[in-house]
Amino acid sequence: MNAAVGLDADGATEPKKPVPLRLEFAGEWHDLPSDRPFIIGREGDLEIDDNLYLHRHFLELQYRDGLWWLANVGVRLAATISSAGGAVQSWLSPGARMPLVFERTVIVFTAGPVTYELSLHTEQAPYEVSRQVEMSLSGETTVMPASFTPLQKQLMVALAEPMLRREGVSMNELPSSSAAAKRLGWTMSKFNRKLDNVCDKLDRMGVQGLRGGAGKLATNRRARLVEYAVTSQVVTRADLPLLDDEALRNQSDPDGD
């Protein structure tokens, strides 16, 4: 049976009632129509901004076959889609579309110098986040068996801070090594030594992409480290207070840490 139809009291097929979907942008809420596409862009149903870097028609939301679909109808820009509290992330390139299956979805995209964020909400999602994932995201459980020193975790949190504070942040928005070192109050020498140690530890565990081969470190290891640390729940939002822990900031830096 088609997902968009059901049976009435007499056993005849009838259209399935559309699932309500609401959109929030800049504090304003919109109830989306289910009988036609909803256009987001420089022009359309939701006029984001008069930013000339933004497509006139960029994103399209439409209810079809019993599901809400998000499509990128632009030709140049992409969007980062984050659901389930950041546990599920997707990259929506021009021409692509995807179903919305969780209660809350965050959409982040950049047009020229400006980054925008909007969110979609429904109370009748086809899928829900498992209790195990919810506990992992809240820091209630530890799903990573490896042990890290407090300073090593502090380094990973500093690099992942933008992604931990806001869903849908792309790797391009991660801080540079110098910015992360400044955030921690560390010298670059200390920061690089800690980064080497963390990458070495994970490389020995079989995590790929942290070394460039023949004993050389990969040039994009910061992005790969953050990607692994966040998606594997090595660091979570619950670890953000580590960044402002003065006792930890003043902790001695033993050799081999």
mmCIF file of C-alpha atoms in Angstrom, residues 40-43 48-59 72-79 94 109-116:
data_model
loop_
_atom_site.group_PDB
_atom_site.id
_atom_site.type_symbol
_atom_site.label_atom_id
_atom_site.label_comp_id
_atom_site.label_asym_id
_atom_site.label_seq_id
_atom_site.Cartn_x
_atom_site.Cartn_y
_atom_site.Cartn_z
ATOM 1 C CA ILE A 40 13.468 29.281 0.743
ATOM 2 C CA GLY A 41 15.964 31.742 -0.693
ATOM 3 C CA ARG A 42 16.500 35.353 -1.598
ATOM 4 C CA GLU A 43 12.948 35.214 -2.916
ATOM 5 C CA ILE A 48 16.104 34.820 3.986
ATOM 6 C CA ASP A 49 18.054 37.922 3.032
ATOM 7 C CA ASP A 50 18.812 40.221 0.112
ATOM 8 C CA ASN A 51 22.324 38.731 0.079
ATOM 9 C CA LEU A 52 23.324 38.542 -3.599
ATOM 10 C CA TYR A 53 25.438 35.446 -2.884
ATOM 11 C CA LEU A 54 22.232 33.596 -1.993
ATOM 12 C CA HIS A 55 20.165 31.924 -4.732
ATOM 13 C CA ARG A 56 16.709 33.344 -5.398
ATOM 14 C CA HIS A 57 15.375 29.813 -4.937
ATOM 15 C CA PHE A 58 17.749 27.715 -2.827
ATOM 16 C CA LEU A 59 15.866 25.131 -0.751
ATOM 17 C CA ASN A 72 18.459 21.794 -2.871
ATOM 18 C CA VAL A 73 17.160 23.531 -5.993
ATOM 19 C CA GLY A 74 20.141 25.892 -6.253
ATOM 20 C CA VAL A 75 23.089 25.485 -8.585
ATOM 21 C CA ARG A 76 26.077 26.426 -6.445
ATOM 22 C CA LEU A 77 25.478 26.487 -2.688
ATOM 23 C CA ALA A 78 25.282 23.438 -0.420
ATOM 24 C CA ALA A 79 23.688 23.025 3.002
ATOM 25 C CA PRO A 94 22.768 21.176 -5.530
ATOM 26 C CA PHE A 109 24.414 27.174 4.959
ATOM 27 C CA THR A 110 26.803 29.937 4.014
ATOM 28 C CA ALA A 111 26.289 32.486 1.233
ATOM 29 C CA GLY A 112 29.249 34.795 0.758
ATOM 30 C CA PRO A 113 30.336 36.154 4.162
ATOM 31 C CA VAL A 114 27.121 35.229 5.987
ATOM 32 C CA THR A 115 26.120 31.919 7.610
ATOM 33 C CA TYR A 116 22.431 31.193 8.163
#
